[in-house]
Coordinates of C-alpha atoms and ligand atoms in Angstrom, one line a residue:
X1 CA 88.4 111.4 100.3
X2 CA 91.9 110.2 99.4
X3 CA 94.6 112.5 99.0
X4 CA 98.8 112.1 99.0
X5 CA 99.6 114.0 102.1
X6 CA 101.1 110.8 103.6
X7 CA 103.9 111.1 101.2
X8 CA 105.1 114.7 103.0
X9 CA 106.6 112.2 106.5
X10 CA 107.6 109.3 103.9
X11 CA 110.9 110.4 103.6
X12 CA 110.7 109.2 99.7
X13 CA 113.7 110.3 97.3
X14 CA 111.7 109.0 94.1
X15 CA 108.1 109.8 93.3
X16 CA 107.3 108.8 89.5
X17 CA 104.1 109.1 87.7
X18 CA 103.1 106.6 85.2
X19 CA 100.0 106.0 83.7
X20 CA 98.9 106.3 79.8
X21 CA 98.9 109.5 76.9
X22 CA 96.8 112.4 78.2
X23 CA 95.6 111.1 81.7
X24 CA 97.4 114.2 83.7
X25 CA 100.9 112.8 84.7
X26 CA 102.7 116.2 83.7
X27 CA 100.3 118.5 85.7
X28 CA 99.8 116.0 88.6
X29 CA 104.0 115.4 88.9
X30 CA 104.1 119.3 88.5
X31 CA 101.5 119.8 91.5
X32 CA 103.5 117.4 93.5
X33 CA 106.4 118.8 93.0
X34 CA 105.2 122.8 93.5
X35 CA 104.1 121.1 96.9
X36 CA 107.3 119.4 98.4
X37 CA 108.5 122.7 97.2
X38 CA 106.9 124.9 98.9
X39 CA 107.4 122.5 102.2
X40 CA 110.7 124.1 101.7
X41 CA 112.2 120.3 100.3
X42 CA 114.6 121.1 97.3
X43 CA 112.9 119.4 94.9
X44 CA 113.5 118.5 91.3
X45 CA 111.1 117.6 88.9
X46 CA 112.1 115.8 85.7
X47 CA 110.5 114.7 83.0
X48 CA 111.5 112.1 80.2
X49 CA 108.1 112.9 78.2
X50 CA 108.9 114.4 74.4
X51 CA 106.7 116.6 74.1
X52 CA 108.4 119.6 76.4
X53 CA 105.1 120.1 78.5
X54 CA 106.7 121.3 81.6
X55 CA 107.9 124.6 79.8
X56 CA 104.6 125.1 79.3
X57 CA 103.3 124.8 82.6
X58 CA 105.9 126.8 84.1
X59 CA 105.9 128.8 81.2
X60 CA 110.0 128.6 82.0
X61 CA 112.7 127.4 79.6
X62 CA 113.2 124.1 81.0
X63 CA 116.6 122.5 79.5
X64 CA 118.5 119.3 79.7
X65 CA 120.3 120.8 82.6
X66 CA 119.2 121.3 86.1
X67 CA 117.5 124.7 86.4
X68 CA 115.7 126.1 89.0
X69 CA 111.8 127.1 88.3
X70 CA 111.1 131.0 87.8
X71 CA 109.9 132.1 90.9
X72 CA 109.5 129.2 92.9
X73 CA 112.0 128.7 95.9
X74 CA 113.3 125.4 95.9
X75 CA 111.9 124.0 92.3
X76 CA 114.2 122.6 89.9
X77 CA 113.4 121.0 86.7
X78 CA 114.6 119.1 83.5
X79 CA 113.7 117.8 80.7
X80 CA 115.8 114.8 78.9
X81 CA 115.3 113.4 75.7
X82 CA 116.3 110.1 75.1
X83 CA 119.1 111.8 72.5
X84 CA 120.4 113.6 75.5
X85 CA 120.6 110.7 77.7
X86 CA 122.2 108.8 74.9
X87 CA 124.7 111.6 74.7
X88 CA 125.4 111.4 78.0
X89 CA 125.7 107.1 78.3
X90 CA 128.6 107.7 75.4
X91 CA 130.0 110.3 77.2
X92 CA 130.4 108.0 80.3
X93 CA 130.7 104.5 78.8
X94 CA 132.0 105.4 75.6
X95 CA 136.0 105.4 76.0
X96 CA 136.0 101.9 78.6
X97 CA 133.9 100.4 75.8
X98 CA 136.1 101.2 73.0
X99 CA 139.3 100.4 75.1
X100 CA 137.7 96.7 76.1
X101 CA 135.9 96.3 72.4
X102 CA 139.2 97.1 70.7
X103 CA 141.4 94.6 72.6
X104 CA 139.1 91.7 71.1
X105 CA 139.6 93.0 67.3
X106 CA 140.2 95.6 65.5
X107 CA 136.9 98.1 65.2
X108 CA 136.4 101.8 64.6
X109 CA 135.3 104.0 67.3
X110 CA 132.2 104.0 66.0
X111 CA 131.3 100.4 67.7
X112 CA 130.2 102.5 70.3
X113 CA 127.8 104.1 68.4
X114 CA 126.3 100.5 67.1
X115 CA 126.5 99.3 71.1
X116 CA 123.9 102.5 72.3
X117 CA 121.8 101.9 69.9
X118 CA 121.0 98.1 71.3
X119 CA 117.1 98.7 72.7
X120 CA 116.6 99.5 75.8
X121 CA 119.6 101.0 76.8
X122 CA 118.6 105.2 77.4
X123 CA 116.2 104.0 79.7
X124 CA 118.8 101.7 81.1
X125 CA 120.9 105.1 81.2
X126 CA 118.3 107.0 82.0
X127 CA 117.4 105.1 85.3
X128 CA 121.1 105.6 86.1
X129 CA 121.1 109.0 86.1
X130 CA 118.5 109.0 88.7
X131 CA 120.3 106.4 91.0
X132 CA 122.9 109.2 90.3
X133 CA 120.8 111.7 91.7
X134 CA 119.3 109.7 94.8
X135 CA 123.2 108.8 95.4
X136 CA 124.8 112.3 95.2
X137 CA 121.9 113.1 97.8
X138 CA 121.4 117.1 96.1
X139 CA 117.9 116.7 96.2
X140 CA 115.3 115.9 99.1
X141 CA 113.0 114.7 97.1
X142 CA 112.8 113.6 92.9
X143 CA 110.0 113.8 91.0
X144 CA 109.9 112.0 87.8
X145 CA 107.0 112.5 85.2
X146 CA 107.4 109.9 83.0
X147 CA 106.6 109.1 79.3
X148 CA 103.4 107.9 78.2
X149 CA 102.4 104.1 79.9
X150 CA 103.4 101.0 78.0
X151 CA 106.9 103.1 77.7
X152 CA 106.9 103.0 81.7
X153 CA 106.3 99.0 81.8
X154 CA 109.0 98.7 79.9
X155 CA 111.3 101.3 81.6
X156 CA 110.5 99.3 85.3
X157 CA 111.2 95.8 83.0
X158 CA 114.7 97.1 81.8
X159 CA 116.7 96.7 84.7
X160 CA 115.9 92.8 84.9
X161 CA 115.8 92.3 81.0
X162 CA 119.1 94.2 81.4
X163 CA 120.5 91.4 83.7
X164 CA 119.3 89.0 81.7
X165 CA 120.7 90.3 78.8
X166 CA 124.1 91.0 80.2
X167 CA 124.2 87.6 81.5
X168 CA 123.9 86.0 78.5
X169 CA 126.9 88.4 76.6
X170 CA 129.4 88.0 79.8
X171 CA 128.8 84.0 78.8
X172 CA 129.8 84.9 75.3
X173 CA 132.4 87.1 76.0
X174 CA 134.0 85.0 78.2
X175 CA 135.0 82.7 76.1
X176 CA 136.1 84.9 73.1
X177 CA 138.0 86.8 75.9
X178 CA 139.6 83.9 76.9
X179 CA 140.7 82.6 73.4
X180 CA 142.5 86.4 72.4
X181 CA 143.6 86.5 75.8
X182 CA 145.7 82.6 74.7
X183 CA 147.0 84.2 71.6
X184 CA 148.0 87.8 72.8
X185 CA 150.0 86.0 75.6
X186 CA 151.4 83.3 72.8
X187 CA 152.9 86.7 71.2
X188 CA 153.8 88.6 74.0
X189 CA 151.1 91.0 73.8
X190 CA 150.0 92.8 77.6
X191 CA 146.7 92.7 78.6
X192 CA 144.5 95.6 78.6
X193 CA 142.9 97.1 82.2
X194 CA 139.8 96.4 82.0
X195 CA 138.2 93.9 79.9
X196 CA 134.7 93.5 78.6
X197 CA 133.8 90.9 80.8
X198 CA 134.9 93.2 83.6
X199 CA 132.6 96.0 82.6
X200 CA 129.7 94.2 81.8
X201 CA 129.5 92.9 85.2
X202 CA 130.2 96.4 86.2
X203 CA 126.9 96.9 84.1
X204 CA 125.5 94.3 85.8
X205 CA 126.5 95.6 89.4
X206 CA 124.6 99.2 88.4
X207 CA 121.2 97.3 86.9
X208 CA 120.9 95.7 90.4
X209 CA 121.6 98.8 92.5
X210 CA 118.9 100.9 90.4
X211 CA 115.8 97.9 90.8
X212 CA 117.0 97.8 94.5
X213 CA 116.2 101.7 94.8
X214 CA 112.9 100.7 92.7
X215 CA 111.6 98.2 94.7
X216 CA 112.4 99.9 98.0
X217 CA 109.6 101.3 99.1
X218 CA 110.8 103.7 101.5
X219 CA 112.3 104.9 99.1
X220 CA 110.7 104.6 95.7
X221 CA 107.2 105.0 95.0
X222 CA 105.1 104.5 91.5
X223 CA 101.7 107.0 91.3
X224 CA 99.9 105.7 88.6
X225 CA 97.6 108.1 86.9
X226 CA 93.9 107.3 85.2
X227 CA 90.7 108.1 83.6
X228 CA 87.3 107.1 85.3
X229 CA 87.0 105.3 82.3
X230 CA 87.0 101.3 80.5
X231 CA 90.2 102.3 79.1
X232 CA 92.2 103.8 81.8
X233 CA 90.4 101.4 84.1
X234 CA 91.8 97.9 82.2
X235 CA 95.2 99.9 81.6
X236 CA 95.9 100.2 85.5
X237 CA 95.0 97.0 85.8
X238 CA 97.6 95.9 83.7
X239 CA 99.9 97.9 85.1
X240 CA 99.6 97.2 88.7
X241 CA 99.7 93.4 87.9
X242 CA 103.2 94.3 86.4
X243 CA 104.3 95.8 89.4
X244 CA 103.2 93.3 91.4
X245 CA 105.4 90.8 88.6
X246 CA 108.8 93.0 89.6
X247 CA 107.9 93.4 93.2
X248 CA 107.6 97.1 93.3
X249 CA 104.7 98.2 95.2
X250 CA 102.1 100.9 94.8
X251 CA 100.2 102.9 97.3
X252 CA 98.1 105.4 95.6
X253 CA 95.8 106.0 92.2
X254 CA 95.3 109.3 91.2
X255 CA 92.0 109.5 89.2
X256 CA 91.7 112.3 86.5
X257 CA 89.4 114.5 84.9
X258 CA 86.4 113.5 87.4
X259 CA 82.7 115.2 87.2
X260 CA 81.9 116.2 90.2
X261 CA 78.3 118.1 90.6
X262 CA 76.7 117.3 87.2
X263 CA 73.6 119.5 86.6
X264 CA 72.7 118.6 83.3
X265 CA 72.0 115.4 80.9
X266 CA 74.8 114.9 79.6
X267 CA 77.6 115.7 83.0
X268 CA 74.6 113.4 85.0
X269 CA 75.2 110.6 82.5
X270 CA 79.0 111.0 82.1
X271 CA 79.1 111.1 86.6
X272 CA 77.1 107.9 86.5
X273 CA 79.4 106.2 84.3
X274 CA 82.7 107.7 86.1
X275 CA 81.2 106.5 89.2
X276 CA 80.9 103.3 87.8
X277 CA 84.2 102.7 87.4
X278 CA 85.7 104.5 90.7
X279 CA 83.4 102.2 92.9
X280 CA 85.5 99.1 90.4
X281 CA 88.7 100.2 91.1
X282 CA 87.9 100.8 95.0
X283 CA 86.7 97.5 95.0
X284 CA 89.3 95.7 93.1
X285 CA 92.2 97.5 95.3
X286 CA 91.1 98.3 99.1
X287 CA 94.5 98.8 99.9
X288 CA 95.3 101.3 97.9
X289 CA 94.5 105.0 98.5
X290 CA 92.1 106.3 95.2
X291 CA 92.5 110.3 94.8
X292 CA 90.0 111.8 92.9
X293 CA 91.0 115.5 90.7
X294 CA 87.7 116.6 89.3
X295 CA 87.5 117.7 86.1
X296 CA 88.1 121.6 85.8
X297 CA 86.9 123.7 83.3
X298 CA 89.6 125.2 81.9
X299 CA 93.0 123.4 80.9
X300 CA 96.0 123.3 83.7
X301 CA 98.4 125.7 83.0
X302 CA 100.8 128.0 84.4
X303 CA 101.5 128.0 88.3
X304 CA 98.5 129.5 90.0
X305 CA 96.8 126.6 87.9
X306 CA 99.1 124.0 89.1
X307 CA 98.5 125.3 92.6
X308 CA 94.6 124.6 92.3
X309 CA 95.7 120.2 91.5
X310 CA 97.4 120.6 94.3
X311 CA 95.0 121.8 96.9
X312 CA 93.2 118.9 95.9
X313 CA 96.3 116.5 95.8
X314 CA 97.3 117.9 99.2
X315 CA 94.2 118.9 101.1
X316 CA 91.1 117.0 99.7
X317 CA 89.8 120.3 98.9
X318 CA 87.4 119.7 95.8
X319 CA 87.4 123.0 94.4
X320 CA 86.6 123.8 90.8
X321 CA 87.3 127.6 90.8
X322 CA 89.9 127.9 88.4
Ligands
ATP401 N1 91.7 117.9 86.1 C1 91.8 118.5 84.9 N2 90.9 119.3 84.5 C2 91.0 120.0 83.3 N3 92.0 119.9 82.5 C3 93.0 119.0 82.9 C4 93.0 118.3 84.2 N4 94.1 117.6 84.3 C5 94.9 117.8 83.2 N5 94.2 118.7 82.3 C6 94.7 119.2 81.0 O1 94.7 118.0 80.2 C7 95.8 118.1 79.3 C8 96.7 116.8 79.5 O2 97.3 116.8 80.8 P1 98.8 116.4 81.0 O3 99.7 117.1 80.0 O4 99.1 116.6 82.4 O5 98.7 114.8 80.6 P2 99.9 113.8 80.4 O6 99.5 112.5 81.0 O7 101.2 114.4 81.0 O8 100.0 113.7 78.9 P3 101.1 113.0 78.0 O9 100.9 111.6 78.0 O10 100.9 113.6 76.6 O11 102.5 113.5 78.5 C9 96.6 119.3 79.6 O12 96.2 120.3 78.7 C10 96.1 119.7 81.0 O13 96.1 121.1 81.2
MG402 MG1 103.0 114.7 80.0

């Protein structure tokens, strides 16, 4: 049986968990975490997920600042809304934008409002902040429990569409830049620091940092997360073929919620059908490492909960004694 402790010597700064609504990414990246924690790694685990869930588990309040787990040595956590990452992009790019925006004509500060609303750009941000993270080097290892799939394709997309993007608005900016640039100078008007053009490919310069640290894979890793089901089967499909599209690679499956010792019509029928789709995905990805979590009977919560995921992330203990 598969299990993740080949991660503990990988020397990985980023672990994220990806996979669709429900599937187990909170409690899995919370096991994970609780582990390389109790190695003695300072870890921290974020999570970009709306719904708060990581409170719940650690029945701690978790903020939008670094804080360190009740009563677990070495466990940070945080939870970021996309407002607070906003917050946070204004708060960095804000004043340069305003300065280089305001040069070209005459707006209100409130451009930069209108600029970080364009699409895309808190996960843009929000990608940043863990470059930041990796960079400033506080942490051993960063665990990252991301928002519900289809929101995680298009998180690992940004950083190209980004490029693309930016490429296209340096080309437009250019040449407006150049044509105030040929009037300011006709009236004796000094040119600003930093222009647009200069921060944009400043932009530009960050975007391709961040998907070199996501497609390094020693030191980058995506865990995608599933049901033994049609569903989650076909969705991890998709989702690996997009990875393989960006070039980031992917080592392990985590398989949720499976029956294990069905002693009755209805478990015997549901195992049968689970097993169906297990044996698939083995199949249609030797390379990869498939970890089974059976299905408990009782929800995952709190610590000594979290503990039991990750005997079985860990140790390829099957145990159901919650
Ligand atoms: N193996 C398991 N056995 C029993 N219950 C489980 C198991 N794994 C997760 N759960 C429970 O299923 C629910 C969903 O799990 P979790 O919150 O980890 O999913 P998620 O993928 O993070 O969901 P979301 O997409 O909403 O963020 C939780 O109540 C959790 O306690
Ligand atoms: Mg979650």
């Amino acid at each position: 049986m598969s299990d993740l402790r080949d991660l503990e010597s990988s020397g990985k700064k980023v672990v994220m968990f990806g996979g669709k609504g429900g599937v187990g990414k909170t409690t899995t990246s919370s096991a994970t975490a609780l582990h390389f924690a109790n190695l003695g790694k300072k870890t921290l685990l974020i999570s970009s997920d709306p719904t708060q869930s990581l409170s719940d588990i650690f029945e701690t309040e978790i903020q939008a600042t670094e804080i360190q787990v009740k009563g677990v040595r070495n466990l940070f956590a945080v939870e970021i809304s996309s407002e607070e990452i906003l917050k946070r992009w204004k708060e960095k790019f804000g004043p340069e934008i305003y300065e280089a925006v305001s040069y070209l004509a005459p707006v209100k500060p409130e451009i930069v409002d209108y600029i970080g609303s364009a699409p895309g750009i808190d996960e843009e941000f929000m990608l940043d902040y863990i470059n930041e993270l990796v960079k400033e080097d506080r942490y051993d290892i960063i665990i990252w429990d991301t928002a519900p799939a289809g929101h995680t394709l298009h998180l690992l997309n940004m950083p190209v569409e980004f490029i693309n993007h930016l490429t296209a608005a340096v080309n437009i900016y250019t040449s407006v830049q150049s044509y105030v640039d040929r009037i300011r100078s006709g009236l004796g008007v000094k040119k600003k620091r930093r222009t647009i053009v200069e921060i944009i490919d400043g932009w530009k310069d960050l975007s391709g940092e961040i998907l070199r640290l996501l497609k390094d894979p020693t030191k980058t890793e995506f865990i995608t997360v599933t049901i033994p089901e049609g569903l989650g089967i076909n969705q991890t499909t998709r989702l690996i073929k997009e990875f393989g599209r960006y070039g980031l690679g992917l080592e392990h499956i985590i398989v949720n919620y499976v029956v294990t010792d069905p002693d009755c019509d209805f478990h015997k029928k549901r195992y049968r059908m689970q097993q169906k789709y297990i044996a698939k995905l083995k199949k249609r990805y030797p390379g990869l490492k498939i970890v089974e979590i059976p299905l408990f009977p009782t929800e995952i919560k709190g610590v000594e909960r979290i503990k039991k995921i990750e005997e079985v992330l860990f140790k390829s203990q099957l145990s159901q004694s919650l």
